[in-house]
Amino acid sequence: MLTFLRRILFSTAGKIIALLLLVVIAVAFALGDITNLSGGGGPSGGALVQVGNKKVTEQELQQRLKNALERARQQQPALDMTQFVAMGGFEQVLDDIVNGMVLEEYARDHGMAVSKAAIDGEIASAPAFADPLTGKFSQRNFEQILAREGITADQIRDDIRQGTLAQWVAGPTVGVVRGATYVPTELALPYASQLLERRKGSVGYVPISAIAPGAPPTDAELTAFYNRNRARYTMPERRVIRYALVRPAQFAEGAKATEAEIAAAYKQNAAQYAASTKRTLAQVIVADQNSANALAAKIKGGATLAAAAQGAGLQPSTIDNAEKQSFARASSPEIANAAFAAAQGVVVGPLRSPLGWHIVRVEKIEQVAGKTLDQVRGELATAITQRKEAEALTNLRGQIDTAIAGNATFDEAVADAKLKAETTQAIFGDGRTQEAAEAATPTPPDPVIAQIAKAGFAMETGDDAQIVPIDQDGSFALVKPERVIAAAPRPLAEIREAVVAGFIRDRQLQAARKAASAILADVGKGTPIADAMKKTGLTLPALQPLDAVRGQLAQAGMQIPPPVRLMFSMAAKKAKMTEAPNGGGYWVVWLDEITPGDARNDKALIAQTRGGLTQVIGAEYLEQFVAAARKSIGVKRDEAAIARVKAQLAGQSTGGN
């Protein structure tokens, strides 16, 4: 969903560049989709952060965190606030808020101001506020959207004002990010040469499977392990959601086509079902009459229209299943009358139209028999029924929408619409139940429940019910979250077997780390890595060779194996260790040799490197600019209050935020 600057984009990278790029482009596109707007508002109560004379309150931060979580849930439906905070979302959102305020204050301090007319112009040109028929700004649509989203016109204007000021301030710096910085070849050459650097070594692996599991843990050991790893056994937030489905098929009985309706539809489309003649016509259009007469004479003399036209340097065209009215519109009524009066094989013309002189040959005539009412009764009945179902569904949706807008409760709206209210089990954000998620063979959630879950997780228990599209046939559901089950560790007694397995696996991992550390220490004393691995007394996989070029890391991205990545951060004739993914064990990497690269003769690589450095240098300029602006404006943080809010969010659901 696109948003105003009040709803800051969440980025796992956590870089200032993400905010500033958003700031510069926000005003350009944010008004294209004025949906799911948040309440924002001015500061109230104690401040977590103060930027100049403005404050960031706990209420505002929580609202923006909730908005960022909703955005992140579009990619990870089961994500909850606890996980979001653990991923670094809290710090990123807070930094984005502060940076936006800093840029606004910096602009004001340097005499920049945005006129009310300019702001109103942005609002007036927003597609979301336009009348769908006229395409022009609709005050009614504007007011309806504001009322639905619980925001004010002043809040929208504040967002546009902040975005515009930030754009003016950061615009020149963003120009640097887009390539305005010049990077000389002499600077790019060493970096390009590094991409050609080759490294060779070897890697040994100490898997946990090589470690004996040992004795089962005692109750005290198990409890201590469980308490240290509560996050590992925390179940994500679940919700119980009430809903009522509405599908076109629900209106099938009342929407059946009557004999009168079928007869009326047949009469209305009589021309469609009447007997008709369709022709295949070949034609060529000539610019002047003399050339057209000469060409027509050749065709009437026995030459094919295609051959005669090509001989004159013209391109003939063929019209399959030509109908008289459409052909008349493309040529002229006179030409159409002549073409449709001629017999098969006859050449008509030259006859003039605004396009030139037409020569037409009737290639084929097909008589299409008419259809009686009985012959088309079935298709007419189906079309009428579908239309009536769609109309009934649309009318009911309008009725429910009006009821909700009039403060009707979920139960009242369902009762008035004579629908059946249903309640989901406790489900995750992707629509799966706990049992389905933990099944030996996980199955995808029901698509309808997945849609309902997505909507239910974007709402709070105190929100009004919402209408959610379900299928392309117009089906929808009325959705209302009933209960939020906060993310919490599952009881030890309930998952004892899994915790025992985790304890043993952790014990094996620690032993694997100890063995890898011993290998590392022996290699550091001069022992060959293969011999050091044998000294452990464990049955380990054979030593594997490593051979790679640094440029491969950039090309493969995250697909590079960790040992290879580690090899490029080491000195030659040294060893390092790193943990394998998913706690599978430890790798010990030995780097044997480094062959420097030389890119002096690789102009393409140097040019590519220059482009990459341009982006890096531009981003650095941008980051330093914001840092300087923050220092100039002054940013005061209440670290204790910030830590308290973060701890609170990390241990609770989003339901009350």
XYZ file of C-alpha atoms in Angstrom:
657
model
C 0.000 0.000 0.000
C 1.225 3.474 -0.810
C 1.092 5.978 2.011
C 1.865 9.486 3.077
C 5.112 10.229 4.863
C 3.266 9.632 8.101
C 3.375 5.927 7.188
C 7.106 5.397 6.762
C 8.460 2.575 4.626
C 10.011 -0.296 6.609
C 13.366 -1.511 5.391
C 15.323 -4.377 6.934
C 18.550 -2.777 5.767
C 17.922 0.060 8.165
C 19.750 2.647 6.082
C 19.048 6.361 5.970
C 19.167 6.147 2.197
C 15.856 4.254 2.203
C 14.068 7.065 4.000
C 15.532 9.831 1.898
C 14.748 8.178 -1.375
C 11.202 7.716 -0.110
C 11.034 11.348 0.987
C 12.002 12.599 -2.436
C 9.545 10.460 -4.380
C 6.733 10.288 -1.822
C 4.840 13.373 -2.928
C 5.113 12.237 -6.538
C 3.282 8.953 -6.031
C 1.784 8.729 -2.553
C -1.397 10.515 -3.520
C -2.046 7.850 -6.137
C -3.459 5.516 -3.492
C -5.070 7.148 -0.470
C -6.023 3.926 1.283
C -5.337 2.493 4.703
C -4.270 5.880 5.995
C -3.395 6.211 9.660
C -4.468 8.656 12.289
C -1.105 10.264 13.063
C -1.877 13.622 14.617
C 0.174 16.000 16.688
C 2.250 15.159 19.732
C 0.537 14.671 23.037
C 1.811 13.559 26.390
C 5.467 12.875 27.112
C 8.002 12.878 24.265
C 10.203 9.932 23.366
C 12.224 12.083 20.988
C 12.309 15.834 20.492
C 13.405 17.319 17.153
C 13.754 21.069 17.447
C 10.423 22.144 18.863
C 8.544 19.040 17.691
C 8.021 15.826 19.611
C 7.559 12.146 18.862
C 5.092 10.696 21.350
C 4.629 7.105 22.377
C 1.175 7.096 20.793
C 2.499 8.327 17.450
C 5.389 5.843 17.437
C 3.079 2.929 18.215
C 0.723 3.977 15.423
C 3.542 4.155 12.911
C 4.967 0.838 14.061
C 1.570 -0.709 13.551
C 1.421 0.755 10.029
C 4.910 -0.532 9.224
C 3.932 -3.976 10.518
C 0.872 -3.988 8.253
C 3.121 -3.227 5.312
C 5.585 -5.959 6.254
C 2.687 -8.422 6.588
C 2.026 -8.103 2.881
C 5.182 -10.189 2.419
C 5.028 -12.186 5.670
C 1.361 -12.609 6.689
C 2.196 -14.435 9.935
C 4.542 -11.684 11.180
C 3.579 -10.190 14.561
C 4.835 -7.194 16.505
C 7.191 -9.269 18.653
C 8.954 -10.645 15.593
C 8.884 -7.270 13.866
C 10.681 -5.628 16.789
C 13.199 -8.485 16.954
C 14.005 -7.943 13.267
C 15.003 -4.338 13.953
C 11.724 -2.774 12.895
C 11.436 -0.638 16.029
C 14.741 1.175 15.488
C 14.139 1.562 11.762
C 10.713 3.136 12.141
C 11.850 5.472 14.921
C 14.865 6.585 12.866
C 12.670 7.196 9.851
C 10.283 9.357 11.872
C 13.130 11.408 13.306
C 14.887 11.826 9.961
C 11.684 13.037 8.315
C 11.141 15.592 11.061
C 14.790 16.695 10.866
C 14.544 17.386 7.143
C 11.336 19.343 7.630
C 12.804 21.457 10.436
C 16.013 22.011 8.465
C 13.990 23.280 5.505
C 11.981 25.648 7.706
C 15.128 27.002 9.344
C 16.424 27.900 5.889
C 13.313 29.851 4.960
C 11.499 27.230 2.918
C 7.711 27.129 2.963
C 5.000 25.339 0.999
C 1.959 27.359 0.009
C -1.557 26.181 0.761
C -2.360 26.432 -2.949
C 0.444 24.003 -3.820
C -0.729 21.523 -1.194
C -4.350 21.768 -2.318
C -3.148 21.236 -5.885
C -1.554 17.945 -4.876
C -4.787 16.841 -3.221
C -6.906 17.915 -6.188
C -4.738 15.909 -8.593
C -4.768 12.722 -6.484
C -6.434 9.872 -8.448
C -7.959 8.416 -5.263
C -10.065 11.550 -4.762
C -11.233 11.727 -8.386
C -14.767 11.047 -9.544
C -14.622 7.765 -11.523
C -16.906 9.195 -14.232
C -15.439 12.654 -14.772
C -11.875 11.998 -13.625
C -11.938 15.287 -11.704
C -11.500 15.931 -7.990
C -14.580 15.000 -5.971
C -15.095 16.716 -2.631
C -17.561 13.981 -1.720
C -14.993 11.217 -2.351
C -12.405 13.221 -0.418
C -14.638 13.565 2.636
C -15.767 9.931 2.499
C -12.182 8.640 2.462
C -11.182 10.898 5.337
C -14.166 9.746 7.382
C -13.526 6.080 6.622
C -9.848 6.266 7.549
C -10.340 8.474 10.605
C -8.036 11.278 9.507
C -8.429 14.988 8.892
C -7.667 17.212 5.940
C -5.099 19.036 8.066
C -3.221 15.786 8.684
C -3.054 15.108 4.958
C -1.814 18.642 4.350
C 0.850 18.214 7.040
C 2.124 15.063 5.342
C 2.313 16.746 1.939
C 4.017 19.786 3.464
C 6.663 17.650 5.178
C 7.261 15.570 2.067
C 7.606 18.622 -0.165
C 10.040 20.365 2.176
C 12.119 17.203 2.525
C 12.137 16.859 -1.260
C 13.472 20.365 -1.711
C 16.181 19.848 0.874
C 17.287 16.351 -0.114
C 16.702 16.679 -3.864
C 20.211 17.856 -4.809
C 21.768 15.132 -2.661
C 19.553 12.483 -4.205
C 20.810 13.709 -7.557
C 24.202 12.502 -6.373
C 22.716 9.092 -5.562
C 21.324 8.872 -9.073
C 24.730 9.252 -10.688
C 25.821 12.873 -10.537
C 29.053 11.942 -8.751
C 32.054 11.481 -11.018
C 34.335 8.574 -10.131
C 37.701 8.639 -11.992
C 39.107 5.506 -13.542
C 42.131 5.663 -11.248
C 39.845 5.320 -8.235
C 37.746 2.520 -9.748
C 40.716 0.429 -10.960
C 41.792 -0.991 -7.555
C 38.219 -1.977 -6.758
C 37.734 -3.554 -10.177
C 40.970 -5.485 -9.748
C 39.742 -6.776 -6.406
C 36.780 -8.362 -8.199
C 39.273 -10.462 -10.197
C 41.158 -11.605 -7.106
C 41.300 -15.405 -6.792
C 41.528 -17.310 -3.526
C 42.174 -20.989 -2.857
C 41.879 -22.930 0.356
C 40.008 -25.749 2.002
C 37.179 -26.237 4.466
C 36.602 -28.830 7.141
C 33.211 -29.512 8.695
C 32.315 -30.588 12.224
C 28.633 -31.575 12.047
C 26.587 -32.120 15.191
C 25.839 -35.606 13.875
C 29.464 -36.467 14.679
C 28.804 -35.714 18.362
C 27.200 -38.293 20.677
C 23.862 -37.029 22.070
C 24.780 -37.885 25.670
C 22.451 -38.557 28.595
C 18.905 -37.146 28.658
C 18.680 -33.767 30.458
C 17.464 -33.522 34.025
C 14.315 -31.551 34.823
C 16.423 -28.695 36.158
C 18.600 -28.617 33.029
C 15.555 -28.738 30.779
C 13.764 -25.934 32.632
C 16.848 -23.721 32.540
C 17.297 -24.371 28.822
C 13.632 -23.609 28.153
C 13.806 -20.321 30.069
C 16.945 -19.251 28.175
C 15.309 -20.020 24.846
C 11.719 -18.921 25.394
C 11.756 -16.968 22.121
C 12.557 -20.188 20.247
C 9.370 -21.782 21.566
C 7.162 -18.710 21.229
C 4.087 -19.202 19.114
C 3.314 -16.214 16.839
C 0.191 -14.203 17.395
C -3.067 -15.879 16.451
C -6.515 -14.445 15.999
C -10.083 -15.663 16.108
C -11.983 -13.894 13.334
C -15.704 -13.687 12.688
C -16.862 -13.503 9.108
C -19.866 -13.878 6.830
C -19.405 -14.992 3.233
C -21.438 -13.667 0.315
C -21.190 -15.435 -3.060
C -23.223 -15.042 -6.273
C -24.463 -18.628 -5.920
C -26.362 -17.610 -2.774
C -28.784 -15.706 -5.012
C -29.185 -18.457 -7.596
C -32.740 -19.460 -6.603
C -34.147 -15.943 -6.715
C -32.124 -15.001 -9.785
C -33.470 -17.711 -12.102
C -34.461 -16.344 -15.484
C -38.205 -16.271 -16.181
C -39.771 -17.082 -19.538
C -40.744 -13.434 -19.929
C -37.164 -12.294 -19.326
C -35.797 -14.842 -21.793
C -38.308 -13.768 -24.453
C -37.495 -10.098 -23.877
C -33.770 -10.746 -24.158
C -34.314 -12.686 -27.400
C -36.359 -9.841 -28.835
C -33.833 -7.241 -27.738
C -31.051 -9.157 -29.519
C -33.111 -10.199 -32.530
C -30.486 -8.941 -34.989
C -27.859 -11.152 -33.332
C -29.987 -14.271 -33.818
C -31.407 -13.437 -37.256
C -30.135 -15.134 -40.412
C -27.137 -13.290 -41.834
C -24.524 -13.349 -44.520
C -20.839 -13.138 -43.825
C -18.294 -12.559 -46.516
C -14.553 -12.829 -46.908
C -13.379 -9.782 -48.825
C -9.980 -9.005 -50.304
C -9.261 -5.370 -51.099
C -6.552 -2.997 -52.166
C -6.688 0.786 -51.875
C -5.044 2.913 -54.558
C -4.282 6.622 -54.225
C -5.350 7.810 -57.759
C -8.143 6.749 -60.077
C -6.032 6.024 -63.164
C -3.805 3.571 -61.294
C -6.893 2.022 -59.711
C -8.552 1.552 -63.137
C -5.418 -0.107 -64.515
C -5.119 -2.408 -61.513
C -8.819 -3.361 -61.674
C -8.474 -4.209 -65.364
C -5.618 -6.613 -64.621
C -7.638 -8.344 -61.917
C -10.766 -8.610 -64.077
C -8.527 -9.948 -66.830
C -7.607 -12.976 -64.732
C -4.764 -11.867 -62.438
C -5.261 -12.512 -58.759
C -5.817 -9.475 -56.602
C -2.767 -10.314 -54.486
C -0.457 -10.684 -57.517
C -1.742 -7.533 -59.202
C -1.418 -5.486 -56.035
C 2.109 -6.690 -55.312
C 3.092 -5.955 -58.919
C 2.027 -2.370 -58.333
C 3.950 -2.196 -55.063
C 0.799 -2.334 -52.936
C -0.182 -4.552 -50.003
C -3.648 -6.163 -50.217
C -5.713 -6.913 -47.121
C -8.212 -9.656 -46.348
C -11.279 -9.195 -44.154
C -12.586 -12.471 -42.758
C -16.233 -12.733 -41.691
C -16.886 -9.209 -42.882
C -20.189 -7.664 -41.857
C -21.830 -5.000 -43.941
C -22.195 -2.317 -41.295
C -18.627 -2.546 -40.005
C -17.247 -2.661 -43.574
C -19.277 0.432 -44.444
C -17.773 2.299 -41.519
C -14.261 1.305 -42.645
C -14.865 2.297 -46.299
C -18.159 3.892 -47.364
C -21.824 2.839 -47.581
C -21.587 2.808 -51.408
C -18.611 0.416 -51.379
C -20.248 -1.821 -48.766
C -23.517 -1.988 -50.752
C -21.628 -2.985 -53.884
C -19.443 -5.563 -52.144
C -22.370 -7.216 -50.390
C -24.536 -7.215 -53.547
C -21.871 -8.916 -55.685
C -21.617 -12.664 -56.185
C -18.679 -14.765 -55.051
C -15.589 -14.181 -57.222
C -16.800 -10.803 -58.543
C -14.461 -7.780 -58.470
C -16.047 -4.491 -57.360
C -14.605 -1.075 -58.094
C -12.697 1.079 -58.256
C -14.968 3.005 -55.884
C -13.868 6.037 -53.917
C -13.757 6.601 -50.132
C -11.897 9.199 -48.061
C -8.982 6.731 -47.984
C -8.653 6.423 -51.780
C -9.930 4.137 -54.546
C -11.045 0.680 -53.363
C -10.902 -2.478 -55.468
C -12.730 -5.302 -53.665
C -12.995 -8.977 -54.592
C -15.629 -11.190 -52.974
C -13.588 -14.233 -51.995
C -16.236 -16.181 -50.092
C -19.901 -15.917 -49.146
C -21.234 -17.753 -46.101
C -24.909 -17.919 -45.201
C -25.365 -18.009 -41.410
C -28.682 -19.515 -40.385
C -30.740 -17.740 -37.772
C -31.336 -19.148 -34.296
C -34.760 -19.747 -32.827
C -35.710 -18.881 -29.262
C -35.592 -22.550 -28.292
C -32.069 -22.856 -29.667
C -30.680 -20.025 -27.520
C -32.947 -20.419 -24.503
C -30.202 -22.028 -22.397
C -27.516 -19.411 -23.046
C -29.987 -16.568 -22.526
C -31.156 -18.082 -19.241
C -27.572 -18.447 -18.028
C -26.672 -14.862 -18.944
C -29.799 -13.455 -17.306
C -29.252 -15.486 -14.138
C -25.632 -14.386 -13.861
C -26.612 -10.757 -14.344
C -29.313 -10.959 -11.702
C -26.933 -12.698 -9.277
C -24.347 -9.968 -9.779
C -26.960 -7.249 -9.268
C -28.237 -8.898 -6.097
C -24.700 -9.280 -4.768
C -23.891 -5.632 -5.538
C -27.081 -4.431 -3.889
C -26.411 -6.487 -0.771
C -22.871 -5.207 -0.586
C -24.163 -1.641 -0.782
C -26.699 -2.402 1.948
C -24.003 -3.804 4.260
C -21.633 -0.936 3.479
C -24.331 1.581 4.361
C -25.123 -0.264 7.582
C -21.465 -0.304 8.677
C -21.121 3.382 7.814
C -24.141 3.964 10.023
C -22.331 2.329 12.989
C -24.084 -1.024 12.739
C -22.263 -3.821 14.556
C -21.083 -6.992 12.853
C -24.019 -8.932 14.295
C -26.525 -6.267 13.253
C -25.185 -6.078 9.705
C -25.204 -9.867 9.381
C -28.729 -10.157 10.769
C -30.103 -7.404 8.513
C -28.515 -9.026 5.459
C -29.789 -12.476 6.530
C -26.276 -13.949 6.359
C -24.681 -16.779 8.290
C -21.976 -15.643 10.700
C -19.013 -17.988 11.078
C -15.956 -17.987 13.321
C -12.487 -19.203 12.452
C -10.352 -21.260 14.766
C -7.348 -19.474 16.231
C -5.337 -18.857 13.052
C -2.009 -17.324 12.117
C -1.672 -14.404 9.727
C -1.537 -16.717 6.715
C -4.797 -18.426 7.615
C -3.374 -21.687 8.954
C -4.249 -23.199 12.298
C -1.596 -24.392 14.718
C -2.328 -28.003 13.827
C -1.960 -27.344 10.092
C 1.255 -25.399 10.576
C 2.814 -28.169 12.661
C 1.636 -31.076 10.532
C 4.271 -33.462 9.205
C 3.189 -32.481 5.703
C 2.078 -28.828 5.935
C -0.843 -27.974 3.690
C -1.598 -24.501 2.352
C -4.505 -22.688 4.003
C -7.900 -22.417 2.410
C -7.671 -19.433 0.002
C -10.819 -17.853 1.405
C -9.622 -18.159 5.018
C -6.242 -16.771 3.940
C -7.966 -13.652 2.590
C -10.029 -13.331 5.756
C -6.922 -13.753 7.910
C -5.064 -11.070 5.972
C -7.876 -8.614 6.591
C -8.414 -9.671 10.199
C -4.745 -9.212 11.085
C -4.774 -5.697 9.603
C -7.602 -4.682 11.970
C -7.984 -4.211 15.685
C -10.684 -5.812 17.788
C -12.319 -2.414 18.310
C -12.490 -1.565 14.592
C -15.699 -1.643 12.606
C -16.346 -4.699 10.474
C -14.918 -4.491 6.964
C -15.971 -5.835 3.571
C -13.167 -7.858 1.986
C -13.132 -9.055 -1.674
C -12.763 -12.830 -1.876
C -12.914 -13.799 -5.530
C -13.035 -12.287 -8.992
C -16.688 -13.242 -9.339
C -17.577 -10.479 -6.868
C -17.689 -12.684 -3.780
C -16.890 -10.882 -0.545
C -16.826 -11.398 3.194
C -17.745 -9.206 6.109
C -14.836 -9.532 8.556
C -14.395 -8.655 12.232
C -11.557 -9.823 14.531
C -13.044 -11.213 17.721
C -10.043 -12.175 19.829
C -6.272 -11.724 19.725
C -4.104 -14.438 21.216
C -0.803 -12.737 21.919
C 2.477 -14.306 20.925
C 3.707 -16.337 23.898
C 5.951 -19.314 24.668
C 4.141 -22.623 24.650
C 4.082 -24.369 28.045
C 7.059 -26.637 28.661
C 4.814 -29.576 29.541
C 3.095 -29.266 26.172
C 6.300 -29.310 24.127
C 8.621 -31.232 26.420
C 9.710 -33.652 23.702
C 10.673 -30.806 21.356
C 12.556 -28.998 24.129
C 14.480 -32.187 24.997
C 15.457 -32.504 21.325
C 16.491 -28.856 21.311
C 18.552 -29.313 24.487
C 20.418 -32.292 23.039
C 20.953 -30.534 19.722
C 22.293 -27.485 21.550
C 24.630 -29.695 23.584
C 25.908 -31.281 20.379
C 26.377 -27.858 18.814
C 28.451 -26.672 21.747
C 30.588 -29.793 21.532
C 30.993 -29.236 17.776
C 32.092 -25.682 18.488
C 34.639 -26.949 21.008
C 36.016 -29.449 18.472
C 36.186 -26.772 15.752
C 37.965 -24.424 18.149
C 40.514 -27.165 18.885
C 41.098 -27.623 15.150
C 41.522 -23.882 14.770
C 44.032 -23.747 17.625
C 46.093 -26.616 16.181
C 46.135 -25.028 12.727
C 47.288 -21.805 14.340
C 50.259 -23.691 15.781
C 51.257 -24.949 12.351
C 49.421 -28.288 12.171
C 47.937 -28.991 8.695
C 44.152 -28.702 8.818
C 43.647 -32.343 7.737
C 45.833 -33.552 10.612
C 44.111 -31.216 13.056
C 40.757 -32.686 12.120
C 42.039 -36.221 12.724
C 43.271 -35.237 16.186
C 39.663 -34.605 17.314
C 38.972 -38.349 17.275
C 35.633 -37.668 15.584
C 34.383 -39.190 12.358
C 34.275 -36.069 10.205
C 33.533 -35.472 6.500
C 36.553 -35.248 4.213
C 38.283 -31.900 3.735
C 36.834 -30.009 0.747
C 38.785 -27.682 -1.596
C 37.748 -24.028 -2.043
C 38.522 -22.032 -5.185
C 36.686 -18.816 -6.074
C 37.011 -15.328 -7.564
C 35.834 -12.368 -5.504
C 33.526 -11.136 -8.255
C 31.483 -14.328 -7.880
C 30.313 -13.129 -4.476
C 28.598 -10.082 -5.942
C 27.019 -12.106 -8.748
C 25.670 -14.887 -6.556
C 24.562 -12.654 -3.681
C 23.176 -14.605 -0.716
C 23.663 -17.924 -2.532
C 27.389 -17.882 -1.776
C 28.207 -20.622 0.794
C 29.359 -19.130 4.129
C 32.824 -20.807 3.963
C 33.515 -19.139 0.602
C 32.314 -15.796 1.911
C 34.493 -16.202 5.001
C 37.525 -17.069 2.841
C 37.415 -13.583 1.317
C 37.672 -11.905 4.724
C 40.854 -13.699 5.811
C 44.594 -13.356 5.460
C 46.555 -16.030 3.599
C 47.936 -18.973 5.591
C 45.320 -18.401 8.296
C 42.220 -20.289 9.480
C 38.832 -19.151 10.758
C 35.652 -20.898 11.855
C 31.975 -20.101 11.327
C 28.703 -21.729 12.328
C 26.727 -23.644 9.712
C 23.110 -22.646 9.011
C 20.359 -23.926 11.303
C 22.855 -24.989 13.979
C 24.112 -27.895 11.897
C 27.701 -27.644 13.084
C 30.841 -25.591 12.416
C 33.070 -24.997 9.406
C 36.791 -24.423 9.723
C 38.218 -22.560 6.719
C 41.907 -22.569 5.747
C 43.053 -19.951 3.200
C 46.080 -21.207 1.310
C 46.797 -18.607 -1.359
C 45.618 -15.258 -2.762
C 46.173 -14.351 -6.432
C 45.698 -10.579 -6.923
C 43.489 -9.439 -9.827
C 44.451 -6.964 -12.541
C 41.606 -5.155 -14.321
C 43.713 -2.672 -16.315
C 42.661 -4.248 -19.615
C 39.034 -4.886 -18.636
C 37.313 -1.612 -19.565
C 33.817 -3.040 -19.128
C 34.547 -4.132 -15.556
C 36.091 -0.750 -14.724
C 33.016 1.044 -16.084
C 30.724 -1.224 -14.096
C 32.762 -0.615 -10.952
C 32.635 3.140 -11.479
C 28.848 2.932 -11.621
C 28.717 0.971 -8.387
C 31.040 3.398 -6.615
C 28.859 6.278 -7.745
C 25.949 4.802 -5.838
C 28.041 4.086 -2.748
C 29.562 7.562 -2.654
C 26.183 9.170 -3.277
C 24.623 7.201 -0.439
C 27.466 8.264 1.842
C 26.890 11.922 0.918
C 23.224 11.475 1.676
C 23.853 9.830 5.034
C 26.333 12.501 6.033
C 23.903 15.223 4.976
C 21.205 13.877 7.267
C 23.704 13.434 10.100
C 24.733 17.066 9.725
C 21.097 18.173 9.634
C 20.367 16.196 12.809
C 23.299 17.873 14.550
C 22.191 21.304 13.368
C 18.559 20.898 14.425
C 19.219 18.992 17.636
C 17.712 15.634 18.500
C 16.994 14.731 22.111
C 16.085 11.140 23.007
C 14.608 9.767 26.208
C 16.506 6.487 26.063
C 14.802 5.035 29.158
C 11.325 5.718 27.750
C 12.303 4.373 24.331
C 13.676 1.190 25.896
C 10.481 0.783 27.922
C 8.253 1.095 24.840
C 10.430 -1.324 22.880
C 10.367 -3.893 25.690
C 6.599 -3.541 25.986
C 6.076 -4.090 22.245
C 8.514 -6.977 22.147
C 6.468 -8.877 24.699
C 2.895 -8.193 23.608
C 0.630 -8.605 20.606
C -0.309 -5.837 18.252
C -3.865 -6.040 19.359
C -3.638 -3.184 21.759
C -1.297 -0.995 19.836
